[in-house]
Amino acid sequence: MAPKLPDSVEGLRAAGNQSFRNGQYAEASALYCRALRLLQVRGSSDPEEESVLYSNRAACHLKDGNCTDCIKDCTSALALVPFSMKPLLRRASAYEALEKYPLAYVDYKTVLQIDNSVASALEGINRMTRALMDSLGPEWRLKLPSIPVVPVSAQKRWNSLPSENKESTKNKSKETTKSRVPSAGDVERARVLKEEGNELVKKGNHKKAIEKYNESLLFSNLESTTYSNRALCHLVLNQDKEAVKDCTEALKLDGKNVKALYRRAQAYKSLKVTGPAQGTNIAAGVYAIIH
């Protein structure tokens, strides 16, 4: 005798989640369908619950290789709760599988506006940048659809989630990305993007310059000056903590990068904190080196 199905939306979603964890994607999808129908029959307005159900069903479609229906469900989920992380990532993966690289790039880029530490989005941007440069040439950015600006409310919603929910969206592959040895072509592309960032700095466009440095580091994260140049932009934009992080990364690659030492000292001074291990002597020493 088949087990009785739950009679609540929450119960059906939980059962669907369990089936998904067991690798039974068709069964999970059917349970999410039942939950959606029940929600609609009841006529209750719960956009967040409905959005989650569409997003979960999209994950089933993605696992089964049904990218078209995955995109439809993700789009429905995002219409209910705009800028939700999981449907954006799932839709990006589906677009990528269908070789719709510009659309995938836009979704990955949107995710990084919400949280720039999501490894799967960083890796996705890396892959899409390569594919777009290969397929559309050096002017590929001009051929992209517009990238939506994520409102502060969406960023706050993501930041307010419990940490375990965020970790389920992120993954451990960031370290794998960091350890990847760039090819000669990657190093050259990184150099070109860094130079474009440098030109933007000269024009005073520090926000755009950061984007260029971000892209450069996706191709090669072994160039100390890219980190110290991005740190300069963070300093100008009063993003002192980010400047400290970038200077520290720069110094890991080149302990004699005087600009990184100087900029980190400036950031510490703005933050009114002492440097690691050596306290304010670091700042004093760096100023002495510079002058």
Short mmCIF file of C-alpha atoms in Angstrom, two decimals:
data_model
loop_
_atom_site.label_atom_id
_atom_site.label_comp_id
_atom_site.label_asym_id
_atom_site.label_seq_id
_atom_site.Cartn_x
_atom_site.Cartn_y
_atom_site.Cartn_z
CA MET A 1 0.00 0.00 0.00
CA ALA A 2 1.46 3.37 -1.05
CA PRO A 3 2.14 5.81 1.78
CA LYS A 4 -0.38 8.59 2.20
CA LEU A 5 0.76 11.91 0.76
CA PRO A 6 0.86 14.93 3.02
CA ASP A 7 -2.17 17.20 2.81
CA SER A 8 -0.38 20.48 3.43
CA VAL A 9 1.82 22.63 1.19
CA GLU A 10 4.61 22.49 3.75
CA GLY A 11 4.35 18.70 4.02
CA LEU A 12 4.41 18.23 0.25
CA ARG A 13 7.43 20.51 -0.07
CA ALA A 14 9.26 18.61 2.67
CA ALA A 15 8.44 15.29 0.98
CA GLY A 16 9.64 16.71 -2.32
CA ASN A 17 12.89 17.85 -0.72
CA GLN A 18 13.47 14.36 0.67
CA SER A 19 12.83 12.76 -2.74
CA PHE A 20 15.25 15.23 -4.31
CA ARG A 21 17.93 14.35 -1.76
CA ASN A 22 17.34 10.68 -2.61
CA GLY A 23 17.93 11.40 -6.29
CA GLN A 24 14.27 10.80 -7.21
CA TYR A 25 13.87 13.96 -9.27
CA ALA A 26 10.70 13.03 -11.15
CA GLU A 27 8.97 12.13 -7.89
CA ALA A 28 10.18 15.35 -6.25
CA SER A 29 8.91 17.37 -9.20
CA ALA A 30 5.49 15.72 -8.92
CA LEU A 31 5.31 16.58 -5.22
CA TYR A 32 6.20 20.21 -5.89
CA CYS A 33 3.49 20.26 -8.58
CA ARG A 34 0.92 19.01 -6.08
CA ALA A 35 2.02 21.64 -3.58
CA LEU A 36 1.69 24.40 -6.20
CA ARG A 37 -1.79 23.20 -7.17
CA LEU A 38 -2.84 23.06 -3.52
CA LEU A 39 -1.53 26.57 -2.96
CA GLN A 40 -3.44 27.85 -5.97
CA VAL A 41 -6.67 26.01 -5.03
CA ARG A 42 -6.60 27.52 -1.57
CA GLY A 43 -6.17 30.93 -3.13
CA SER A 44 -3.77 31.95 -0.39
CA SER A 45 -1.28 34.65 -1.35
CA ASP A 46 2.15 33.42 -0.28
CA PRO A 47 4.59 34.56 -2.98
CA GLU A 48 7.67 33.38 -1.08
CA GLU A 49 6.34 29.82 -0.67
CA GLU A 50 5.20 29.71 -4.29
CA SER A 51 8.55 31.05 -5.45
CA VAL A 52 10.42 28.36 -3.50
CA LEU A 53 8.25 25.64 -5.03
CA TYR A 54 8.91 26.87 -8.56
CA SER A 55 12.62 27.12 -7.80
CA ASN A 56 12.71 23.61 -6.32
CA ARG A 57 10.87 22.18 -9.31
CA ALA A 58 13.35 23.99 -11.54
CA ALA A 59 16.17 22.15 -9.76
CA CYS A 60 14.49 18.86 -10.65
CA HIS A 61 14.23 19.89 -14.31
CA LEU A 62 17.90 20.88 -14.30
CA LYS A 63 18.93 17.53 -12.85
CA ASP A 64 16.90 15.77 -15.55
CA GLY A 65 18.45 17.90 -18.31
CA ASN A 66 15.19 19.70 -19.06
CA CYS A 67 16.73 23.16 -19.29
CA THR A 68 13.78 24.81 -21.04
CA ASP A 69 11.33 24.01 -18.24
CA CYS A 70 14.00 24.89 -15.67
CA ILE A 71 14.26 28.38 -17.16
CA LYS A 72 10.45 28.76 -17.17
CA ASP A 73 10.15 27.77 -13.51
CA CYS A 74 13.06 29.97 -12.44
CA THR A 75 11.51 32.92 -14.28
CA SER A 76 8.20 32.26 -12.48
CA ALA A 77 10.02 32.10 -9.14
CA LEU A 78 11.81 35.39 -9.84
CA ALA A 79 8.58 37.08 -10.90
CA LEU A 80 7.21 36.30 -7.42
CA VAL A 81 10.36 37.17 -5.45
CA PRO A 82 12.80 39.16 -7.61
CA PHE A 83 16.56 38.65 -7.22
CA SER A 84 16.29 35.34 -5.34
CA MET A 85 19.67 33.66 -5.37
CA LYS A 86 18.82 30.02 -6.10
CA PRO A 87 16.53 30.56 -9.12
CA LEU A 88 19.08 32.99 -10.57
CA LEU A 89 21.86 30.41 -10.25
CA ARG A 90 19.69 27.59 -11.62
CA ARG A 91 18.54 29.67 -14.57
CA ALA A 92 22.14 30.69 -15.28
CA SER A 93 23.16 27.01 -15.33
CA ALA A 94 20.31 26.18 -17.71
CA TYR A 95 21.18 29.06 -20.04
CA GLU A 96 24.80 27.93 -20.00
CA ALA A 97 23.82 24.35 -20.86
CA LEU A 98 21.80 25.69 -23.81
CA GLU A 99 24.82 27.81 -24.84
CA LYS A 100 22.89 31.02 -24.26
CA TYR A 101 26.02 32.56 -22.82
CA PRO A 102 24.99 36.25 -22.73
CA LEU A 103 21.88 35.42 -20.68
CA ALA A 104 23.88 33.14 -18.38
CA TYR A 105 26.45 35.91 -17.89
CA VAL A 106 23.71 38.38 -16.88
CA ASP A 107 22.29 35.99 -14.25
CA TYR A 108 25.71 35.12 -12.81
CA LYS A 109 26.58 38.82 -12.70
CA THR A 110 23.29 39.58 -10.93
CA VAL A 111 24.08 36.97 -8.28
CA LEU A 112 27.46 38.59 -7.65
CA GLN A 113 25.75 41.93 -7.01
CA ILE A 114 23.88 40.23 -4.18
CA ASP A 115 26.90 38.37 -2.79
CA ASN A 116 30.27 38.62 -4.52
CA SER A 117 31.63 35.57 -2.68
CA VAL A 118 29.36 32.93 -4.26
CA ALA A 119 31.93 30.58 -5.82
CA SER A 120 29.58 29.00 -8.36
CA ALA A 121 28.73 32.45 -9.76
CA LEU A 122 32.39 33.50 -9.84
CA GLU A 123 33.28 30.35 -11.74
CA GLY A 124 30.27 30.85 -14.02
CA ILE A 125 31.39 34.38 -14.86
CA ASN A 126 34.84 33.01 -15.62
CA ARG A 127 33.46 30.41 -18.02
CA MET A 128 31.04 32.84 -19.68
CA THR A 129 33.73 35.48 -20.14
CA ARG A 130 35.91 32.96 -21.95
CA ALA A 131 33.03 31.73 -24.10
CA LEU A 132 31.86 35.24 -24.97
CA MET A 133 35.33 36.47 -25.85
CA ASP A 134 35.78 33.44 -28.09
CA SER A 135 32.38 33.69 -29.77
CA LEU A 136 31.77 37.47 -29.94
CA GLY A 137 35.29 38.89 -29.94
CA PRO A 138 36.85 41.71 -27.91
CA GLU A 139 33.71 43.88 -28.07
CA TRP A 140 31.54 41.18 -26.48
CA ARG A 141 30.42 43.41 -23.59
CA LEU A 142 28.67 45.74 -26.03
CA LYS A 143 26.51 42.84 -27.22
CA LEU A 144 25.21 41.80 -23.79
CA PRO A 145 21.64 42.35 -22.57
CA SER A 146 21.39 44.97 -19.85
CA ILE A 147 22.35 43.76 -16.38
CA PRO A 148 19.72 44.70 -13.78
CA VAL A 149 20.77 46.72 -10.76
CA VAL A 150 20.03 44.78 -7.60
CA PRO A 151 18.20 46.94 -5.05
CA VAL A 152 19.52 47.24 -1.51
CA SER A 153 16.38 45.48 -0.21
CA ALA A 154 17.32 42.28 -2.06
CA GLN A 155 20.85 42.39 -0.66
CA LYS A 156 19.46 42.89 2.85
CA ARG A 157 17.07 39.96 2.36
CA TRP A 158 19.99 37.71 1.44
CA ASN A 159 22.15 39.01 4.32
CA SER A 160 19.34 38.32 6.79
CA LEU A 161 19.12 34.62 5.88
CA PRO A 162 20.53 32.08 8.37
CA SER A 163 24.14 31.19 7.61
CA GLU A 164 23.29 27.54 6.88
CA ASN A 165 20.91 28.65 4.11
CA LYS A 166 23.68 30.72 2.54
CA GLU A 167 26.15 27.85 2.74
CA SER A 168 23.73 25.59 0.88
CA THR A 169 23.75 28.09 -1.98
CA LYS A 170 27.49 28.66 -1.91
CA ASN A 171 29.96 25.81 -2.33
CA LYS A 172 33.50 24.83 -1.57
CA SER A 173 34.79 25.22 -5.09
CA LYS A 174 36.22 28.70 -4.46
CA GLU A 175 39.48 27.16 -3.26
CA THR A 176 39.65 25.03 -6.39
CA THR A 177 39.30 28.18 -8.47
CA LYS A 178 42.10 29.86 -6.54
CA SER A 179 44.46 26.93 -7.07
CA ARG A 180 43.90 26.71 -10.84
CA VAL A 181 47.05 27.42 -12.84
CA PRO A 182 46.19 29.94 -15.60
CA SER A 183 47.17 29.23 -19.19
CA ALA A 184 49.27 31.65 -21.25
CA GLY A 185 46.07 32.86 -22.91
CA ASP A 186 44.45 33.45 -19.52
CA VAL A 187 47.45 35.48 -18.36
CA GLU A 188 47.27 37.66 -21.47
CA ARG A 189 43.53 38.25 -21.07
CA ALA A 190 44.09 39.10 -17.42
CA ARG A 191 46.76 41.62 -18.42
CA VAL A 192 44.48 43.27 -20.98
CA LEU A 193 41.62 43.54 -18.50
CA LYS A 194 43.94 44.96 -15.85
CA GLU A 195 45.14 47.62 -18.29
CA GLU A 196 41.52 48.50 -19.07
CA GLY A 197 40.97 48.88 -15.33
CA ASN A 198 44.02 51.11 -15.07
CA GLU A 199 42.65 53.38 -17.81
CA LEU A 200 39.34 53.67 -15.95
CA VAL A 201 41.22 54.62 -12.76
CA LYS A 202 42.96 57.43 -14.66
CA LYS A 203 39.51 58.68 -15.71
CA GLY A 204 38.26 58.54 -12.12
CA ASN A 205 35.79 55.72 -12.77
CA HIS A 206 36.77 53.53 -9.83
CA LYS A 207 33.61 51.44 -9.70
CA LYS A 208 33.99 50.32 -13.31
CA ALA A 209 37.70 49.78 -12.72
CA ILE A 210 36.89 47.34 -9.91
CA GLU A 211 34.73 45.35 -12.33
CA LYS A 212 37.66 45.13 -14.77
CA TYR A 213 40.04 44.02 -12.03
CA ASN A 214 37.48 41.45 -10.89
CA GLU A 215 37.34 40.00 -14.40
CA SER A 216 41.12 40.08 -14.69
CA LEU A 217 41.48 38.06 -11.48
CA LEU A 218 39.05 35.46 -12.80
CA PHE A 219 41.54 34.70 -15.57
CA SER A 220 44.64 34.89 -13.38
CA ASN A 221 44.85 35.61 -9.66
CA LEU A 222 48.65 35.48 -9.56
CA GLU A 223 49.32 39.17 -10.31
CA SER A 224 50.05 41.15 -7.14
CA THR A 225 49.52 44.56 -8.74
CA THR A 226 45.97 43.72 -9.81
CA TYR A 227 45.03 43.29 -6.16
CA SER A 228 46.86 46.45 -5.07
CA ASN A 229 45.26 48.44 -7.92
CA ARG A 230 41.82 47.22 -6.90
CA ALA A 231 42.69 48.16 -3.32
CA LEU A 232 43.30 51.73 -4.49
CA CYS A 233 39.77 51.82 -5.92
CA HIS A 234 38.34 50.50 -2.66
CA LEU A 235 40.19 53.20 -0.75
CA VAL A 236 38.80 55.94 -2.98
CA LEU A 237 35.28 54.51 -2.48
CA ASN A 238 35.80 54.30 1.32
CA GLN A 239 35.64 50.50 1.24
CA ASP A 240 38.50 50.14 3.71
CA LYS A 241 37.93 46.52 4.75
CA GLU A 242 37.98 45.41 1.12
CA ALA A 243 41.16 47.43 0.59
CA VAL A 244 42.85 45.63 3.49
CA LYS A 245 41.88 42.25 2.05
CA ASP A 246 43.19 43.11 -1.40
CA CYS A 247 46.46 44.49 -0.07
CA THR A 248 46.95 41.36 2.02
CA GLU A 249 46.39 39.18 -1.07
CA ALA A 250 48.83 41.35 -3.03
CA LEU A 251 51.49 40.94 -0.34
CA LYS A 252 51.04 37.18 -0.27
CA LEU A 253 52.07 37.20 -3.93
CA ASP A 254 54.76 39.85 -3.61
CA GLY A 255 55.98 40.83 -0.16
CA LYS A 256 57.88 43.79 -1.66
CA ASN A 257 54.79 45.42 -3.16
CA VAL A 258 55.31 48.81 -1.51
CA LYS A 259 52.05 50.24 -2.85
CA ALA A 260 50.13 47.40 -1.20
CA LEU A 261 51.89 48.10 2.12
CA TYR A 262 51.16 51.80 1.84
CA ARG A 263 47.52 51.33 0.86
CA ARG A 264 46.91 48.80 3.61
CA ALA A 265 48.37 51.28 6.10
CA GLN A 266 45.98 53.94 4.77
CA ALA A 267 43.05 51.55 5.14
CA TYR A 268 44.06 50.61 8.69
CA LYS A 269 44.33 54.29 9.55
CA SER A 270 40.80 54.92 8.25
CA LEU A 271 39.50 51.91 10.17
CA LYS A 272 41.42 53.09 13.27
CA VAL A 273 42.81 49.60 13.86
CA THR A 274 46.33 48.24 14.08
CA GLY A 275 47.86 46.01 11.45
CA PRO A 276 48.31 42.27 11.95
CA ALA A 277 51.05 41.18 14.31
CA GLN A 278 53.01 44.46 14.31
CA GLY A 279 50.36 47.04 15.23
CA THR A 280 50.79 50.68 14.31
CA ASN A 281 54.49 50.17 13.61
CA ILE A 282 53.45 48.79 10.21
CA ALA A 283 51.84 52.08 9.22
CA ALA A 284 54.78 54.11 10.53
CA GLY A 285 57.26 51.89 8.70
CA VAL A 286 55.36 52.09 5.46
CA TYR A 287 55.09 55.85 5.54
CA ALA A 288 58.85 55.97 6.11
CA ILE A 289 59.42 53.76 3.07
CA ILE A 290 57.18 55.89 0.87
CA HIS A 291 58.68 59.22 1.88
#
